[in-house]
mmCIF file of C-alpha atoms in Angstrom:
data_model
loop_
_atom_site.group_PDB
_atom_site.id
_atom_site.type_symbol
_atom_site.label_atom_id
_atom_site.label_comp_id
_atom_site.label_asym_id
_atom_site.label_seq_id
_atom_site.Cartn_x
_atom_site.Cartn_y
_atom_site.Cartn_z
ATOM 1 C CA MET I 1 -61.313 48.312 37.445
ATOM 2 C CA ARG I 2 -58.098 46.489 36.650
ATOM 3 C CA LEU I 3 -57.398 43.179 38.321
ATOM 4 C CA PRO I 4 -54.304 43.036 40.518
ATOM 5 C CA HIS I 5 -52.634 40.598 38.152
ATOM 6 C CA ALA I 6 -52.883 39.947 34.454
ATOM 7 C CA LEU I 7 -54.219 36.606 33.344
ATOM 8 C CA PRO I 8 -51.329 34.721 31.738
ATOM 9 C CA PRO I 9 -51.683 33.340 28.223
ATOM 10 C CA LEU I 10 -50.514 29.851 29.292
ATOM 11 C CA ALA I 11 -51.313 27.058 26.842
ATOM 12 C CA LEU I 12 -54.072 29.063 25.225
ATOM 13 C CA THR I 13 -51.461 30.924 23.219
ATOM 14 C CA MET I 14 -51.263 27.595 21.408
ATOM 15 C CA ALA I 15 -55.014 27.055 21.350
ATOM 16 C CA LEU I 16 -55.352 27.248 17.621
ATOM 17 C CA LEU I 17 -53.141 24.213 17.291
ATOM 18 C CA SER I 18 -56.369 22.265 17.780
ATOM 19 C CA LEU I 19 -57.593 23.908 14.604
ATOM 20 C CA ALA I 20 -54.314 23.624 12.691
ATOM 21 C CA PRO I 21 -51.980 20.589 12.500
ATOM 22 C CA ALA I 22 -48.233 20.607 13.170
ATOM 23 C CA ALA I 23 -47.641 22.031 9.720
ATOM 24 C CA HIS I 24 -49.917 24.990 10.488
ATOM 25 C CA ALA I 25 -47.375 27.449 9.039
ATOM 26 C CA GLN I 26 -48.115 25.915 5.643
ATOM 27 C CA ASN I 27 -51.824 26.443 6.113
ATOM 28 C CA ASP I 28 -52.271 30.139 5.456
ATOM 29 C CA ALA I 29 -55.802 30.415 6.821
ATOM 30 C CA ALA I 30 -54.984 28.616 10.069
ATOM 31 C CA TYR I 31 -51.760 30.570 10.481
ATOM 32 C CA ARG I 32 -53.577 33.886 10.055
ATOM 33 C CA GLU I 33 -56.109 32.841 12.699
ATOM 34 C CA ARG I 34 -53.294 31.937 15.088
ATOM 35 C CA VAL I 35 -51.645 35.308 14.516
ATOM 36 C CA ARG I 36 -54.982 37.051 15.018
ATOM 37 C CA PHE I 37 -55.494 35.221 18.318
ATOM 38 C CA ASP I 38 -52.027 36.121 19.609
ATOM 39 C CA THR I 39 -52.448 39.724 18.495
ATOM 40 C CA CYS I 40 -55.809 39.996 20.214
ATOM 41 C CA LEU I 41 -54.394 38.651 23.475
ATOM 42 C CA GLY I 42 -51.426 41.004 23.240
ATOM 43 C CA GLN I 43 -53.719 43.972 22.688
ATOM 44 C CA ILE I 44 -55.385 43.286 26.052
ATOM 45 C CA GLN I 45 -52.208 44.425 27.799
ATOM 46 C CA ILE I 46 -52.061 47.604 25.703
ATOM 47 C CA ASP I 47 -55.701 48.658 25.288
ATOM 48 C CA PRO I 48 -58.360 46.217 26.531
ATOM 49 C CA THR I 49 -61.180 48.334 25.125
ATOM 50 C CA ASP I 50 -59.705 48.032 21.661
ATOM 51 C CA ALA I 51 -59.127 44.312 22.289
ATOM 52 C CA VAL I 52 -62.845 43.853 23.049
ATOM 53 C CA GLU I 53 -63.778 45.575 19.813
ATOM 54 C CA ARG I 54 -61.311 43.495 17.810
ATOM 55 C CA ALA I 55 -62.539 40.271 19.396
ATOM 56 C CA GLN I 56 -66.186 41.119 18.783
ATOM 57 C CA THR I 57 -65.468 41.903 15.139
ATOM 58 C CA TRP I 58 -63.546 38.669 14.805
ATOM 59 C CA ARG I 59 -66.375 36.720 16.439
ATOM 60 C CA VAL I 60 -68.933 38.165 13.999
ATOM 61 C CA GLU I 61 -66.615 37.187 11.158
ATOM 62 C CA GLY I 62 -66.673 33.583 12.344
ATOM 63 C CA GLY I 63 -63.691 33.532 14.707
ATOM 64 C CA GLY I 64 -65.292 30.848 16.875
ATOM 65 C CA TRP I 65 -64.236 30.163 20.438
ATOM 66 C CA PRO I 66 -60.743 31.734 20.148
ATOM 67 C CA ALA I 67 -62.436 35.070 19.441
ATOM 68 C CA GLU I 68 -64.765 34.554 22.406
ATOM 69 C CA VAL I 69 -61.836 33.707 24.675
ATOM 70 C CA CYS I 70 -60.078 36.924 23.729
ATOM 71 C CA GLU I 71 -63.275 38.925 24.230
ATOM 72 C CA ALA I 72 -63.811 37.351 27.656
ATOM 73 C CA ARG I 73 -60.280 38.062 28.802
ATOM 74 C CA ALA I 74 -60.453 41.641 27.565
ATOM 75 C CA LEU I 75 -63.698 42.136 29.492
ATOM 76 C CA ILE I 76 -62.037 40.776 32.621
ATOM 77 C CA ALA I 77 -59.147 43.202 32.165
ATOM 78 C CA LEU I 78 -61.716 46.019 31.995
ATOM 79 C CA GLY I 79 -63.223 44.921 35.304
ATOM 80 C CA GLU I 80 -66.228 43.106 33.838
ATOM 81 C CA VAL I 81 -65.219 40.004 35.759
ATOM 82 C CA ARG I 82 -68.607 38.347 36.092
ATOM 83 C CA ILE I 83 -69.375 38.647 32.392
ATOM 84 C CA GLY I 84 -65.930 37.623 31.195
ATOM 85 C CA ALA I 85 -65.590 34.714 33.601
ATOM 86 C CA ASP I 86 -69.089 33.475 32.750
ATOM 87 C CA ILE I 87 -68.161 33.442 29.054
ATOM 88 C CA LEU I 88 -65.097 31.313 29.818
ATOM 89 C CA VAL I 89 -67.121 28.914 31.955
ATOM 90 C CA ASN I 90 -69.828 28.581 29.318
ATOM 91 C CA LEU I 91 -67.227 27.817 26.666
ATOM 92 C CA ALA I 92 -65.621 25.223 28.918
ATOM 93 C CA ASP I 93 -68.995 23.655 29.688
ATOM 94 C CA GLY I 94 -69.307 22.441 26.132
ATOM 95 C CA GLN I 95 -70.404 25.366 24.032
ATOM 96 C CA ALA I 96 -67.048 25.513 22.210
ATOM 97 C CA VAL I 97 -66.814 23.169 19.243
ATOM 98 C CA GLY I 98 -63.467 21.433 18.875
ATOM 99 C CA MET I 99 -62.091 22.275 22.319
ATOM 100 C CA VAL I 100 -60.267 19.469 24.138
ATOM 101 C CA GLU I 101 -60.352 18.791 27.886
ATOM 102 C CA PRO I 102 -57.031 20.467 28.798
ATOM 103 C CA GLU I 103 -58.240 23.649 27.086
ATOM 104 C CA ARG I 104 -61.568 23.462 28.913
ATOM 105 C CA ALA I 105 -59.756 23.032 32.221
ATOM 106 C CA GLU I 106 -57.551 26.015 31.468
ATOM 107 C CA LEU I 107 -60.524 28.246 30.699
ATOM 108 C CA LEU I 108 -62.124 27.214 33.986
ATOM 109 C CA THR I 109 -58.888 28.000 35.826
ATOM 110 C CA LEU I 110 -58.693 31.423 34.188
ATOM 111 C CA ALA I 111 -62.294 32.053 35.205
ATOM 112 C CA GLY I 112 -61.469 30.973 38.747
ATOM 113 C CA ASP I 113 -58.439 33.264 38.878
ATOM 114 C CA ALA I 114 -60.474 36.238 37.697
ATOM 115 C CA ARG I 115 -63.275 35.573 40.179
ATOM 116 C CA PHE I 116 -60.814 35.030 43.034
ATOM 117 C CA ALA I 117 -59.001 38.289 42.308
ATOM 118 C CA ALA I 118 -62.364 40.074 42.318
ATOM 119 C CA GLY I 119 -63.375 38.569 45.656
ATOM 120 C CA LEU I 120 -65.971 36.180 44.202
ATOM 121 C CA THR I 121 -64.596 33.291 46.210
ATOM 122 C CA ASP I 122 -67.515 30.857 46.021
ATOM 123 C CA ALA I 123 -67.740 31.219 42.253
ATOM 124 C CA ALA I 124 -63.957 30.952 41.993
ATOM 125 C CA GLU I 125 -63.892 27.701 43.931
ATOM 126 C CA ALA I 126 -66.661 26.289 41.750
ATOM 127 C CA ALA I 127 -64.587 27.046 38.656
ATOM 128 C CA TYR I 128 -61.479 25.453 40.185
ATOM 129 C CA ASP I 129 -63.525 22.401 41.200
ATOM 130 C CA ALA I 130 -64.747 21.975 37.632
ATOM 131 C CA ALA I 131 -61.242 22.412 36.237
ATOM 132 C CA LEU I 132 -59.790 19.796 38.587
ATOM 133 C CA ALA I 133 -62.608 17.401 37.728
ATOM 134 C CA LEU I 134 -61.287 17.534 34.166
ATOM 135 C CA GLN I 135 -57.577 17.665 35.011
ATOM 136 C CA PRO I 136 -56.908 16.381 38.562
ATOM 137 C CA ASP I 137 -53.128 16.651 38.101
ATOM 138 C CA ALA I 138 -53.145 20.303 37.019
ATOM 139 C CA VAL I 139 -50.696 21.806 39.505
ATOM 140 C CA PRO I 140 -51.437 25.500 38.731
ATOM 141 C CA THR I 141 -55.144 24.921 39.332
ATOM 142 C CA ARG I 142 -54.448 22.979 42.509
ATOM 143 C CA LEU I 143 -52.173 25.771 43.760
ATOM 144 C CA ALA I 144 -54.848 28.366 43.035
ATOM 145 C CA ARG I 145 -57.558 26.452 44.881
ATOM 146 C CA ALA I 146 -55.233 25.768 47.811
ATOM 147 C CA LYS I 147 -54.512 29.487 48.123
ATOM 148 C CA LEU I 148 -58.228 30.251 48.063
ATOM 149 C CA ARG I 149 -58.932 27.618 50.706
ATOM 150 C CA ALA I 150 -56.081 28.796 52.921
ATOM 151 C CA GLU I 151 -57.366 32.357 52.824
ATOM 152 C CA GLY I 152 -60.873 31.088 53.575
ATOM 153 C CA GLU I 153 -59.606 28.906 56.453
ATOM 154 C CA ASN I 154 -61.113 25.798 54.872
ATOM 155 C CA TRP I 155 -58.703 23.441 56.601
ATOM 156 C CA THR I 156 -60.341 20.205 55.461
ATOM 157 C CA GLY I 157 -60.264 21.317 51.844
ATOM 158 C CA LEU I 158 -56.752 22.693 52.214
ATOM 159 C CA ARG I 159 -55.505 19.352 53.522
ATOM 160 C CA GLU I 160 -56.915 17.681 50.392
ATOM 161 C CA ASP I 161 -55.120 20.107 48.087
ATOM 162 C CA ALA I 162 -51.900 19.996 50.109
ATOM 163 C CA GLU I 163 -51.745 16.205 49.927
ATOM 164 C CA ALA I 164 -52.391 16.305 46.178
ATOM 165 C CA LEU I 165 -49.646 18.900 45.698
ATOM 166 C CA ILE I 166 -47.166 16.881 47.734
ATOM 167 C CA GLU I 167 -47.883 13.853 45.585
ATOM 168 C CA ALA I 168 -47.828 15.663 42.234
ATOM 169 C CA ALA I 169 -45.129 18.274 42.894
ATOM 170 C CA PRO I 170 -43.051 17.437 46.004
ATOM 171 C CA TYR I 171 -40.355 19.808 44.746
ATOM 172 C CA LEU I 172 -42.629 22.792 45.468
ATOM 173 C CA ALA I 173 -42.732 24.329 48.922
ATOM 174 C CA ALA I 174 -46.448 25.047 48.669
ATOM 175 C CA GLY I 175 -47.796 21.558 49.322
ATOM 176 C CA TRP I 176 -45.617 21.022 52.382
ATOM 177 C CA ARG I 177 -46.306 24.535 53.658
ATOM 178 C CA TYR I 178 -50.071 24.235 53.253
ATOM 179 C CA ARG I 179 -50.104 20.878 55.024
ATOM 180 C CA GLY I 180 -47.953 22.391 57.750
ATOM 181 C CA GLN I 181 -50.497 25.168 58.102
ATOM 182 C CA VAL I 182 -53.268 22.580 58.507
ATOM 183 C CA HIS I 183 -51.240 20.790 61.189
ATOM 184 C CA LEU I 184 -50.630 24.097 62.969
ATOM 185 C CA MET I 185 -54.330 24.903 63.055
ATOM 186 C CA SER I 186 -55.000 21.384 64.397
ATOM 187 C CA GLY I 187 -52.461 21.881 67.176
ATOM 188 C CA GLU I 188 -50.114 19.262 65.713
ATOM 189 C CA LEU I 189 -47.038 21.413 66.127
ATOM 190 C CA ASP I 190 -44.373 18.752 65.617
ATOM 191 C CA LEU I 191 -45.960 17.665 62.336
ATOM 192 C CA ALA I 192 -46.333 21.309 61.328
ATOM 193 C CA TRP I 193 -42.624 21.839 62.022
ATOM 194 C CA GLN I 194 -41.662 18.812 59.898
ATOM 195 C CA ASP I 195 -43.650 20.058 56.933
ATOM 196 C CA MET I 196 -42.355 23.594 57.314
ATOM 197 C CA THR I 197 -38.785 22.270 57.381
ATOM 198 C CA ARG I 198 -39.384 20.301 54.194
ATOM 199 C CA ALA I 199 -40.943 23.345 52.534
ATOM 200 C CA ARG I 200 -37.876 25.427 53.352
ATOM 201 C CA ALA I 201 -35.598 22.674 52.109
ATOM 202 C CA GLU I 202 -37.366 22.706 48.766
ATOM 203 C CA GLU I 203 -37.504 26.510 48.493
ATOM 204 C CA PRO I 204 -35.234 28.222 51.047
ATOM 205 C CA ASP I 205 -36.363 31.707 49.998
ATOM 206 C CA ASP I 206 -40.102 31.028 50.295
ATOM 207 C CA ILE I 207 -41.338 33.871 52.502
ATOM 208 C CA ALA I 208 -44.612 32.137 53.355
ATOM 209 C CA SER I 209 -42.687 29.189 54.809
ATOM 210 C CA LEU I 210 -40.704 31.580 57.006
ATOM 211 C CA LEU I 211 -43.955 33.097 58.218
ATOM 212 C CA LEU I 212 -45.259 29.618 58.998
ATOM 213 C CA ARG I 213 -42.080 28.944 60.983
ATOM 214 C CA GLY I 214 -42.712 32.044 63.066
ATOM 215 C CA ALA I 215 -46.325 31.044 63.671
ATOM 216 C CA ILE I 216 -45.268 27.579 64.862
ATOM 217 C CA LEU I 217 -42.654 29.032 67.229
ATOM 218 C CA GLU I 218 -45.257 31.421 68.635
ATOM 219 C CA ALA I 219 -47.701 28.538 69.154
ATOM 220 C CA ARG I 220 -45.012 26.595 70.998
ATOM 221 C CA ARG I 221 -44.257 29.559 73.248
ATOM 222 C CA THR I 222 -47.951 29.985 73.975
ATOM 223 C CA ASP I 223 -48.317 26.298 74.856
ATOM 224 C CA ALA I 224 -45.259 26.403 77.108
ATOM 225 C CA ALA I 225 -46.558 29.501 78.916
ATOM 226 C CA SER I 226 -49.942 27.920 79.507
ATOM 227 C CA GLU I 227 -48.331 24.876 81.090
ATOM 228 C CA GLN I 228 -46.431 26.924 83.697
#
């Protein structure tokens, strides 16, 4: 089973920088490991089965957590979401020597994304929670959890994430739109309209904001009809 979207490399394409200093190109061993990591990740898009085999060989040869990360992501690409995501979570929970907090948070986010795409919503939210505990200002993680909470109609949780997004990234439509959605579900239509308007001002082509606009107009029509 392939997931509906590929997990992006993000900062982990630079993960081996924690093992090699700025002059890593002058350090042949570290540079080769970096190339091996990038090659392994790239192979996932071409042949994930081969990527698993490469990562496992690398791990046996002493590749450390970068090899395990590649193996986990290849397993996820093959549909082994539970196994792959659990490997990422275990690494982030402290089993990876030399990993810094931003890298741990990213692994947890990747695990959350994989679980969410596979419909494992409770496990996905737990991974996002752990990632945000490490990096509260991580906008991609906050966006992912907000999407999960919106789909699960967790309005209290969605309000929390919407407020955090508005504070951290007011230039994105998502925070305003999600808060507008919360207001709509609470019957606060004027506040919902204000947030929707701000969302559209930030991103005029955001389709979800247009859908929210339609939902607010429909709620207003329904309220007006009930008052007649």
